[in-house]
mmCIF file of C-alpha atoms and ligand atoms in Angstrom:
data_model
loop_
_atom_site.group_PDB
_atom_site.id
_atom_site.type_symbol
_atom_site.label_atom_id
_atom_site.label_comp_id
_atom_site.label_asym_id
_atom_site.label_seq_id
_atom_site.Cartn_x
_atom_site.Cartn_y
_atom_site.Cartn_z
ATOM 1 C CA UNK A 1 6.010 -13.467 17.504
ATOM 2 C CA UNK A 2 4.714 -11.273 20.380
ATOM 3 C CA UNK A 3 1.586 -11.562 22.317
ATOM 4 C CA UNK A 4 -0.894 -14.472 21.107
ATOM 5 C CA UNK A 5 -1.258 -16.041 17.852
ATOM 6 C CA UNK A 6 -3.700 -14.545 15.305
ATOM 7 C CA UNK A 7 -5.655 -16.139 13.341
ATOM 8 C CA UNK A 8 -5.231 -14.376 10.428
ATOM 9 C CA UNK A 9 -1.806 -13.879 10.620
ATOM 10 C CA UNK A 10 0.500 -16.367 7.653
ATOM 11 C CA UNK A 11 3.589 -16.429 9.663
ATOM 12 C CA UNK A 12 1.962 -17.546 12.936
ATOM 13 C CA UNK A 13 1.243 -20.546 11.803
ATOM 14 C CA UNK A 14 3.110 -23.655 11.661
ATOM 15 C CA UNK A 15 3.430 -25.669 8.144
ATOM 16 C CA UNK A 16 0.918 -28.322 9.200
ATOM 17 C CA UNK A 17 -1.265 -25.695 9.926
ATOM 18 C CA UNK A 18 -0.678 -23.964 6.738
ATOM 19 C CA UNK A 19 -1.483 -26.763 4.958
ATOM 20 C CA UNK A 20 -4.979 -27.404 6.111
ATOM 21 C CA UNK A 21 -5.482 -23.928 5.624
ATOM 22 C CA UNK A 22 -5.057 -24.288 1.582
ATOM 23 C CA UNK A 23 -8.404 -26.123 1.519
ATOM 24 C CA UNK A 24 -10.275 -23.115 2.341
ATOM 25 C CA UNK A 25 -8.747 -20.727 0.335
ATOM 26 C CA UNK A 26 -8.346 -17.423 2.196
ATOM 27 C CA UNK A 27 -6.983 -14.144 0.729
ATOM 28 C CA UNK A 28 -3.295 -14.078 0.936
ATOM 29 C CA UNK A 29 -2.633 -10.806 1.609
ATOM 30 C CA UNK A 30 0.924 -8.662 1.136
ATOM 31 C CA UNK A 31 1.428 -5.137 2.351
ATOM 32 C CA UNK A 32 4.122 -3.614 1.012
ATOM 33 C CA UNK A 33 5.691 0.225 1.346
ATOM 34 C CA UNK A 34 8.344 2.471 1.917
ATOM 35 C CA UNK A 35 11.354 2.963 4.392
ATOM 36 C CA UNK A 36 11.541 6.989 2.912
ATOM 37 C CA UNK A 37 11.582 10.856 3.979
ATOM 38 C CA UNK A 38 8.379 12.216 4.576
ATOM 39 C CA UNK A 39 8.557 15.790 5.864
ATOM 40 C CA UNK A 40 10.208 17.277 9.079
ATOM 41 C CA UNK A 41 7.667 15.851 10.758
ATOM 42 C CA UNK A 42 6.975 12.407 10.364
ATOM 43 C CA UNK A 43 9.131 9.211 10.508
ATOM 44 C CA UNK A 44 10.920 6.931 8.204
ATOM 45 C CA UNK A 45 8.526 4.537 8.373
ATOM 46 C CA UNK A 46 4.894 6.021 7.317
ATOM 47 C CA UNK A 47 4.171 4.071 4.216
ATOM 48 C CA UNK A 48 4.861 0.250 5.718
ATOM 49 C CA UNK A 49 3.299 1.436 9.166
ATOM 50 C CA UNK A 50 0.012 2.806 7.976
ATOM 51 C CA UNK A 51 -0.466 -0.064 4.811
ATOM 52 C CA UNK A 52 0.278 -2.732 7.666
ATOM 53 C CA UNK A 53 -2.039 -1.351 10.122
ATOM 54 C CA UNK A 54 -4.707 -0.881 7.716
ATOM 55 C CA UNK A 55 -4.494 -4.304 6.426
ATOM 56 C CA UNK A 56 -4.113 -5.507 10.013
ATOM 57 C CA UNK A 57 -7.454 -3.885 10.691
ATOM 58 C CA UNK A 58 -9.247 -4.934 7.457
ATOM 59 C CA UNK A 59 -8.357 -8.890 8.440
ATOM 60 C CA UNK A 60 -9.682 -8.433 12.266
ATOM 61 C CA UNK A 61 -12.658 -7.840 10.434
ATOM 62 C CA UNK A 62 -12.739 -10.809 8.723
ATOM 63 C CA UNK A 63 -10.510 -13.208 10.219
ATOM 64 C CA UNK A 64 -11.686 -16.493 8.829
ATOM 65 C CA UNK A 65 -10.908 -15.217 5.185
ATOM 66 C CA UNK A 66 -7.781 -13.736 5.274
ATOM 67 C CA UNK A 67 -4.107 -14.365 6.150
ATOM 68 C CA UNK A 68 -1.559 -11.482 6.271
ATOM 69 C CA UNK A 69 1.854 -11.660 5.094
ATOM 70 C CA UNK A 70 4.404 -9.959 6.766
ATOM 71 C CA UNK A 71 5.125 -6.235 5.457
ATOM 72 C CA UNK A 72 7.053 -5.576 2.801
ATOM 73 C CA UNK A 73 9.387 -2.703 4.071
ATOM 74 C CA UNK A 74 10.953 -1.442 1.214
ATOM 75 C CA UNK A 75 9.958 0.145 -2.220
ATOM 76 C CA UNK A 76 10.894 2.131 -5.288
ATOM 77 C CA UNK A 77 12.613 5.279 -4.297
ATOM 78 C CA UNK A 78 15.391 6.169 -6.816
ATOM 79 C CA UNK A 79 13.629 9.550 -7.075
ATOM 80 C CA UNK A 80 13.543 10.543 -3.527
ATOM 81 C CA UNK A 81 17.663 9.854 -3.257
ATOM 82 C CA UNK A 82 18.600 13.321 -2.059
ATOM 83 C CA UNK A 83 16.410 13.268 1.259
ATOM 84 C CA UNK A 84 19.024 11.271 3.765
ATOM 85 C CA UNK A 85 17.751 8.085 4.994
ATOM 86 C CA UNK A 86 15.773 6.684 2.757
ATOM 87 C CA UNK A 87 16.684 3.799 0.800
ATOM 88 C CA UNK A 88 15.665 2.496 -2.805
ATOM 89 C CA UNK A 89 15.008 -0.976 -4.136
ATOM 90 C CA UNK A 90 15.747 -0.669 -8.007
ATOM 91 C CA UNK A 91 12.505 -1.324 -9.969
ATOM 92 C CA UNK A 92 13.331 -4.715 -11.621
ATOM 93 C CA UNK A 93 14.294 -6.038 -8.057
ATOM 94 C CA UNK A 94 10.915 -5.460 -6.033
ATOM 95 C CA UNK A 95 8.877 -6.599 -9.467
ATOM 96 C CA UNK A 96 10.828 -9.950 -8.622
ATOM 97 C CA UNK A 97 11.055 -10.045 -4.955
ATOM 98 C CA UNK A 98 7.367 -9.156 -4.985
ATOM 99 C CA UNK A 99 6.924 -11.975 -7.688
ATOM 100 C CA UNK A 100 8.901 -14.401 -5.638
ATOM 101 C CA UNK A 101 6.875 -14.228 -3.056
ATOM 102 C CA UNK A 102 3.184 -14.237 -4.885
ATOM 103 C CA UNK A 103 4.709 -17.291 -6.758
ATOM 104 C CA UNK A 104 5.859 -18.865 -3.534
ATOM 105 C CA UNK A 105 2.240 -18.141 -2.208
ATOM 106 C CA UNK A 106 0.583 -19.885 -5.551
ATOM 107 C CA UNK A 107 3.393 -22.775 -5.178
ATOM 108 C CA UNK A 108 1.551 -23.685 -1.832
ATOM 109 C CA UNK A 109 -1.426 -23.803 -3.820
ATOM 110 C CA UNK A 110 -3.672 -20.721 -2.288
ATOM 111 C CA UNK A 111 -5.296 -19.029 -5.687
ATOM 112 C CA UNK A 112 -5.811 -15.717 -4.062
ATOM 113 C CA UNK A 113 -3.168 -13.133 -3.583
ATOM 114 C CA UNK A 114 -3.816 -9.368 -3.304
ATOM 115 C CA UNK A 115 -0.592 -7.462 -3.301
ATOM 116 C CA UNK A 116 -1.578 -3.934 -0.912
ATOM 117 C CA UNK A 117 0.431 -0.644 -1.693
ATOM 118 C CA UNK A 118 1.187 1.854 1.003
ATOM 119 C CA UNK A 119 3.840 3.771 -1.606
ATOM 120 C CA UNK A 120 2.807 5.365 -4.465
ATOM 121 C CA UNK A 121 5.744 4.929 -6.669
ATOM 122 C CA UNK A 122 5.331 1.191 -5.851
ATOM 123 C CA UNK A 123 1.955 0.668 -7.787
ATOM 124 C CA UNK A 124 2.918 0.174 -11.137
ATOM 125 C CA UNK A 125 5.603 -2.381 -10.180
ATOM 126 C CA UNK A 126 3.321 -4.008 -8.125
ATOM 127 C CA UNK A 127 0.624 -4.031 -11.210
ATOM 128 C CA UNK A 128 3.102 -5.585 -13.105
ATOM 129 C CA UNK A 129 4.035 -8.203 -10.284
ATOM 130 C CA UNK A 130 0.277 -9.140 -10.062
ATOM 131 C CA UNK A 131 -0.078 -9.669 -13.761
ATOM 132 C CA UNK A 132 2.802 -11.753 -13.844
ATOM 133 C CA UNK A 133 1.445 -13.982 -11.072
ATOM 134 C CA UNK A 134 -1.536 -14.607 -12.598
ATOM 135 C CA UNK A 135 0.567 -15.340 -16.241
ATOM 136 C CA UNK A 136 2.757 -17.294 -14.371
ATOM 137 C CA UNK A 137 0.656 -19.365 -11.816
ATOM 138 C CA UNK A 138 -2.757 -21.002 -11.521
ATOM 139 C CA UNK A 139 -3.551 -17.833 -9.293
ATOM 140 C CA UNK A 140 -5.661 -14.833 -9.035
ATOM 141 C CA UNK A 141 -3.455 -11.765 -8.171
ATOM 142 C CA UNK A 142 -4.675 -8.388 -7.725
ATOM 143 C CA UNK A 143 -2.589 -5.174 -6.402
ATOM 144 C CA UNK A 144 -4.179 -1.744 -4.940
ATOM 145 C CA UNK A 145 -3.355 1.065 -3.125
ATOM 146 C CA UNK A 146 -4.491 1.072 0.757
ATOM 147 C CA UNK A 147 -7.394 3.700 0.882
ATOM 148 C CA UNK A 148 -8.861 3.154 -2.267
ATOM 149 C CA UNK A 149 -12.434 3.440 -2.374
ATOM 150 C CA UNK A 150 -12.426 6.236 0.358
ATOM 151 C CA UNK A 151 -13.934 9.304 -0.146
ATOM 152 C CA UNK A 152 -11.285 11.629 0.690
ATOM 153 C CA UNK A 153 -12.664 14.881 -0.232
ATOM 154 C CA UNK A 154 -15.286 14.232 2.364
ATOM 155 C CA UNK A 155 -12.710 13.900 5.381
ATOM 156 C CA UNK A 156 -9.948 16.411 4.432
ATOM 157 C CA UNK A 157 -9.948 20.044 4.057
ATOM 158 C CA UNK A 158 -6.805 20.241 1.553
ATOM 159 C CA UNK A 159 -7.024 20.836 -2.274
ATOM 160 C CA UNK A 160 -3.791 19.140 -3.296
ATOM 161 C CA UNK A 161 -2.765 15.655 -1.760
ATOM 162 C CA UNK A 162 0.333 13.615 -2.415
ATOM 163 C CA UNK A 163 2.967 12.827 0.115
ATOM 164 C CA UNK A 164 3.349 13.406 3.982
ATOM 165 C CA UNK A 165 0.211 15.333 3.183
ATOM 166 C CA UNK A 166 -2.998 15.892 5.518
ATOM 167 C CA UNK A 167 -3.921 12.171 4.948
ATOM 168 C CA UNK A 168 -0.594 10.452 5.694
ATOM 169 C CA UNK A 169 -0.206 13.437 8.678
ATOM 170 C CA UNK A 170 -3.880 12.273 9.951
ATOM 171 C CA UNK A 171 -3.632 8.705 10.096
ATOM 172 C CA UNK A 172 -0.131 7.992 11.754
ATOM 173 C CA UNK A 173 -1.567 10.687 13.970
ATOM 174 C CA UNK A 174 -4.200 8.338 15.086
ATOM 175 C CA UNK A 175 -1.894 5.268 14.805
ATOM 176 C CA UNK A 176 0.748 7.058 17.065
ATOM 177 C CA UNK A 177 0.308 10.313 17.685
ATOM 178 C CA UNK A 178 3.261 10.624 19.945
ATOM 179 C CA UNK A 179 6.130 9.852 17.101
ATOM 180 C CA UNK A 180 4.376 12.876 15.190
ATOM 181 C CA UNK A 181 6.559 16.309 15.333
ATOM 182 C CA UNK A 182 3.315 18.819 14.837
ATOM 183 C CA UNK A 183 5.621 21.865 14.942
ATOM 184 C CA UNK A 184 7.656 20.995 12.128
ATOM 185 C CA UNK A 185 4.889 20.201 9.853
ATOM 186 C CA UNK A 186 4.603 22.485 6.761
ATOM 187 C CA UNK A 187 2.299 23.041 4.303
ATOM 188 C CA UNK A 188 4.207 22.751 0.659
ATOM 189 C CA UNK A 189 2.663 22.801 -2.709
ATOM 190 C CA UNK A 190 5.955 23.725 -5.144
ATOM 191 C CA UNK A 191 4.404 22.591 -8.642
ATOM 192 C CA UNK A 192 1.695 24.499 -9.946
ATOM 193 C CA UNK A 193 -1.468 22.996 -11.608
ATOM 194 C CA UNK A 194 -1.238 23.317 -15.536
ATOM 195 C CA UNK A 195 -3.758 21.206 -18.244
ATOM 196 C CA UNK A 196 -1.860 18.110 -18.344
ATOM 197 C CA UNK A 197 0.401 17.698 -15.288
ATOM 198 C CA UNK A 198 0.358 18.253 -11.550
ATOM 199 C CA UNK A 199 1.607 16.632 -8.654
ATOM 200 C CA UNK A 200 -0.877 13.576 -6.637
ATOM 201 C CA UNK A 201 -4.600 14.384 -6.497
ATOM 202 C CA UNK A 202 -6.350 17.812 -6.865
ATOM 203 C CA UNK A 203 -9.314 18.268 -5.467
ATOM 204 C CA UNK A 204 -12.550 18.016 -8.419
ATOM 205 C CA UNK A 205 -9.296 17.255 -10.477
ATOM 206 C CA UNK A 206 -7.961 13.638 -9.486
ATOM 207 C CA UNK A 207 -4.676 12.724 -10.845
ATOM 208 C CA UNK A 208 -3.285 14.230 -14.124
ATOM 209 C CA UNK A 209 -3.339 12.595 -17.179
ATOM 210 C CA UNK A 210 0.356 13.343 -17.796
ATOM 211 C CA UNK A 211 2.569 10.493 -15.971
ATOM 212 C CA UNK A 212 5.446 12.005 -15.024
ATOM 213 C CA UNK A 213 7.627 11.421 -11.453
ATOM 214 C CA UNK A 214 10.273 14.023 -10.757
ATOM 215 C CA UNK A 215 13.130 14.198 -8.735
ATOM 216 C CA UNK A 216 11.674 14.717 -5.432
ATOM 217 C CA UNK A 217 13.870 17.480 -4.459
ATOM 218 C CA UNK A 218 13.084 19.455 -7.404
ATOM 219 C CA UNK A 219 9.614 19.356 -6.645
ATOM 220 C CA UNK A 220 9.754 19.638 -2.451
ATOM 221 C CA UNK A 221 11.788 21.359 -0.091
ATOM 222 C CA UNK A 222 10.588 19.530 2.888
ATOM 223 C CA UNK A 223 9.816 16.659 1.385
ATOM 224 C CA UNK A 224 6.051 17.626 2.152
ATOM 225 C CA UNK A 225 3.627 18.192 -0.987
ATOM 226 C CA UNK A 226 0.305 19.153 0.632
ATOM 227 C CA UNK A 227 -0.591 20.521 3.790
ATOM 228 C CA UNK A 228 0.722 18.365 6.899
ATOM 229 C CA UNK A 229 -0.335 21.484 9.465
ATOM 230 C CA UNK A 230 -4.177 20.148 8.683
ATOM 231 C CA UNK A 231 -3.501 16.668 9.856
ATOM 232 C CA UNK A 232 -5.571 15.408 12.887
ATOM 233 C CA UNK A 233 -6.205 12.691 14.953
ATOM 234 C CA UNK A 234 -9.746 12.918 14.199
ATOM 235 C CA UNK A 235 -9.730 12.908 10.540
ATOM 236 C CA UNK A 236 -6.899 9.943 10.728
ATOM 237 C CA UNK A 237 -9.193 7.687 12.916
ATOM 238 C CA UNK A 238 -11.949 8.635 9.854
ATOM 239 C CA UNK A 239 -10.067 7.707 6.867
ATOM 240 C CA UNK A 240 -8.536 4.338 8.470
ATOM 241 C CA UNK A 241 -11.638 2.793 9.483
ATOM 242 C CA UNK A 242 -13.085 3.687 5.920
ATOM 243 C CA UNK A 243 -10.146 2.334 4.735
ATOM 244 C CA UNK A 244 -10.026 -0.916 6.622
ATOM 245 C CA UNK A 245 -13.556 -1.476 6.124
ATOM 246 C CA UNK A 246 -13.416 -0.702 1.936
ATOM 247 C CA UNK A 247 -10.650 -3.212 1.970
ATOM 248 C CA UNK A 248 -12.150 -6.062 4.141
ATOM 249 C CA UNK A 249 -15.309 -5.927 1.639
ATOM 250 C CA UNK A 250 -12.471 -5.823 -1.038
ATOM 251 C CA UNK A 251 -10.869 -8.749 0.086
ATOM 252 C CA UNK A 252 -14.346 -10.303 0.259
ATOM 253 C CA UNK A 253 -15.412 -9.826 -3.432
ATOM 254 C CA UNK A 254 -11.884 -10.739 -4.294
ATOM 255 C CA UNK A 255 -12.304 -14.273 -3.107
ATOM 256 C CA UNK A 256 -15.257 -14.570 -4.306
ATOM 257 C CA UNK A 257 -14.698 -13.672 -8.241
ATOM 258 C CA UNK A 258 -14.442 -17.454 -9.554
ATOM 259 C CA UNK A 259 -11.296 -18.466 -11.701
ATOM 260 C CA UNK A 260 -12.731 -19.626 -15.060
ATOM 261 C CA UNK A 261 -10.723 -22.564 -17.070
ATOM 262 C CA UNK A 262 -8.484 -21.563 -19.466
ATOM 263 C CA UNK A 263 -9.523 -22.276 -23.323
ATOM 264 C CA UNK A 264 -6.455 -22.781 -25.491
ATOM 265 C CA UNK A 265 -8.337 -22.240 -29.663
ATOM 266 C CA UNK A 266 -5.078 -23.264 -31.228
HETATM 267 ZN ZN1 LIG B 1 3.959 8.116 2.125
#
């Protein structure tokens, strides 16, 4: 590791360590996201930056009650194949890498694991991965999307949100506002709004009922659906630390909920 050890960090311990650590049953948290295109403008690396920094902040909050995995790099991309660089991990390998690793967690004996999503395309794997861990193991396993429980409408100015958008432009803005290419930023919104389908959240919409992922490049240019060119510092700095703070209390609650016995009526 670099610099000191933290205490909620997983992999800065040592096994003795982790071990004593089981008794009091913090959240095991896993951040997972995306090595993928997103825009002219931003890096490679937007998704497993901002969901690791956000859970980073959420368990400074609350150090005594969480430990962090290490990030989760890679996700579900098969869709965004034609934008150069990014790279795909088919969907029935990260449902059982991810489940590896929750199952590895419950193994140890911790019973709470919450599975955070920095990539959208990730979250119904990662659903499916926290079902199966609690199926599977003695555990409780939840998954969620980082910035859940924010309300966005109140800190952005676009109507349609999705991908290297004004959010994700915002808040690696305020997380490193020096690997952000402002002039190549571009405001995109190819697919119209019909009844049943559109593309991420409209604004007094949400998202459409129809579930549907396109090819990326049939749907984006850029790569950008949204409106990077509204992306500040200021409104980045807003939605992480609503962010961090919505999922510290989550994390909270979380370990909280008690696991009830099983009853087998056979
Ligand atoms: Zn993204």
């Amino acid at each position: 590791m670099i610099g000191p050890k933290l205490p909620y960090r997983y992999d800065h311990y040592t096994w003795p360590e982790i071990r004593n650590l089981i008794k009091k049953q913090p959240v095991v948290v896993l951040p997972v996201g995306s090595t993928e295109d997103h825009g002219h403008h931003l890096p490679l690396d937007v998704d497993t930056f901002v969901v690791s920094s956000i859970c980073d902040a959420a368990a400074q909050q609350i150090p005594d009650e969480v430990l962090l995995l290490p990030e989760v790099a890679y996700g579900f991309e098969d869709h965004h194949m034609d934008f150069p660089g990014t790279i795909t991990i088919r969907d029935d390998h990260l449902l059982n890498f991810i489940v590896d690793i929750t199952k590895s967690v419950a193994h140890h004996g911790f019973r709470k694991i919450l599975i955070v999503n920095g990539h959208g395309s990730n979250a119904p794997i990662l659903e499916l991965a926290a079902r199966r861990t609690v199926i599977e193991t003695d555990a409780h396993c939840g998954a969620l999307n980082a910035g859940a429980g924010v309300d966005v409408d109140e800190i952005v100015e676009s109507d349609v949100l999705s991908h290297a958008d004004e959010v994700e432009t915002s808040v690696y803005r305020y997380l490193n506002d020096a690997a952000v290419q402002m002039d190549k930023a571009a405001h995109e919104v190819k697919v119209p709004v019909s009844r049943y389908y559109w593309r991420g959240t409209v604004r007094g919409k949400g998202s459409a009922p129809l579930r549907m992922m396109d090819q990326w490049s049939r749907i984006s240019e850029t790569g950008v659906i949204g409106d990077a060119t509204l992306g500040t510092v200021e409104k980045g700095e807003r939605f992480f630390n609503a962010a961090a703070t919505e999922l510290a209390a989550l994390i909270r609650e979380f370990r909280a909920l008690p696991i009830e016995p099983r009853v087998d009526h056979h």
